[in-house]
Amino acid sequence: MLLPPNVRGYQTANPKATTISYKHIKETLKREYSIECKSIANFFVGMLDGYETEGGNRNKSIVLPKG
């Protein structure tokens, strides 16, 4: 329930952005929901499969849908 609204909110606030970094999502979870996690890939296990991603182990991001 937390991932889609965060992606949409970021895209609304940054309409020219093409990606949202895992680091930004992790920081948002900590700041807005007081949720600390080691890895968002583990926190959102199974949910990230529905998103296109890019980057490597250190700088991974979700490709934002167009439109």
Short mmCIF file of C-alpha atoms in Angstrom, two decimals:
data_model
loop_
_atom_site.label_atom_id
_atom_site.label_comp_id
_atom_site.label_asym_id
_atom_site.label_seq_id
_atom_site.Cartn_x
_atom_site.Cartn_y
_atom_site.Cartn_z
CA MET A 1 0.00 0.00 0.00
CA LEU A 2 2.93 2.37 0.49
CA LEU A 3 4.79 1.99 -2.80
CA PRO A 4 2.22 3.15 -5.41
CA PRO A 5 1.27 6.37 -3.57
CA ASN A 6 4.94 7.25 -3.07
CA VAL A 7 5.69 6.73 -6.76
CA ARG A 8 2.62 8.76 -7.82
CA GLY A 9 3.38 11.52 -5.30
CA TYR A 10 6.97 11.82 -6.49
CA GLN A 11 5.86 11.89 -10.11
CA THR A 12 3.29 14.60 -9.36
CA ALA A 13 5.84 16.72 -7.49
CA ASN A 14 8.50 16.16 -10.17
CA PRO A 15 6.66 15.97 -13.53
CA LYS A 16 9.88 16.02 -15.58
CA ALA A 17 11.48 13.16 -13.65
CA THR A 18 11.87 9.85 -15.47
CA THR A 19 12.95 7.77 -12.46
CA ILE A 20 12.67 7.62 -8.67
CA SER A 21 15.64 6.24 -6.78
CA TYR A 22 15.38 3.45 -4.23
CA LYS A 23 17.27 5.78 -1.89
CA HIS A 24 14.54 8.43 -2.17
CA ILE A 25 11.82 5.86 -1.44
CA LYS A 26 13.77 4.57 1.56
CA GLU A 27 14.23 8.11 2.91
CA THR A 28 10.52 8.85 2.41
CA LEU A 29 9.55 5.72 4.36
CA LYS A 30 11.78 6.83 7.21
CA ARG A 31 10.71 10.48 7.20
CA GLU A 32 6.95 10.16 6.63
CA TYR A 33 6.12 6.76 8.14
CA SER A 34 8.93 6.18 10.68
CA ILE A 35 9.77 2.93 8.90
CA GLU A 36 13.42 2.00 8.78
CA CYS A 37 14.48 -0.81 6.50
CA LYS A 38 17.79 -2.07 5.28
CA SER A 39 16.59 -2.53 1.71
CA ILE A 40 13.41 -1.47 -0.07
CA ALA A 41 13.80 -4.49 -2.33
CA ASN A 42 13.30 -6.67 0.75
CA PHE A 43 10.64 -4.38 2.26
CA PHE A 44 8.57 -4.37 -0.94
CA VAL A 45 9.28 -7.99 -1.86
CA GLY A 46 7.11 -9.03 -4.79
CA MET A 47 5.75 -5.52 -5.38
CA LEU A 48 8.74 -4.22 -7.34
CA ASP A 49 8.17 -6.90 -9.99
CA GLY A 50 5.40 -4.74 -11.42
CA TYR A 51 7.80 -1.84 -12.06
CA GLU A 52 10.54 -1.39 -14.62
CA THR A 53 13.84 -0.68 -12.89
CA GLU A 54 17.25 0.53 -14.01
CA GLY A 55 20.69 0.90 -12.52
CA GLY A 56 22.96 -1.36 -10.57
CA ASN A 57 23.23 -2.54 -7.00
CA ARG A 58 24.32 0.85 -5.64
CA ASN A 59 22.11 3.21 -7.64
CA LYS A 60 18.88 1.42 -8.54
CA SER A 61 15.73 3.30 -9.47
CA ILE A 62 12.17 2.74 -10.67
CA VAL A 63 11.36 4.00 -14.15
CA LEU A 64 8.29 6.21 -13.83
CA PRO A 65 5.32 5.50 -16.09
CA LYS A 66 4.73 8.08 -18.80
CA GLY A 67 1.61 10.18 -18.75
#
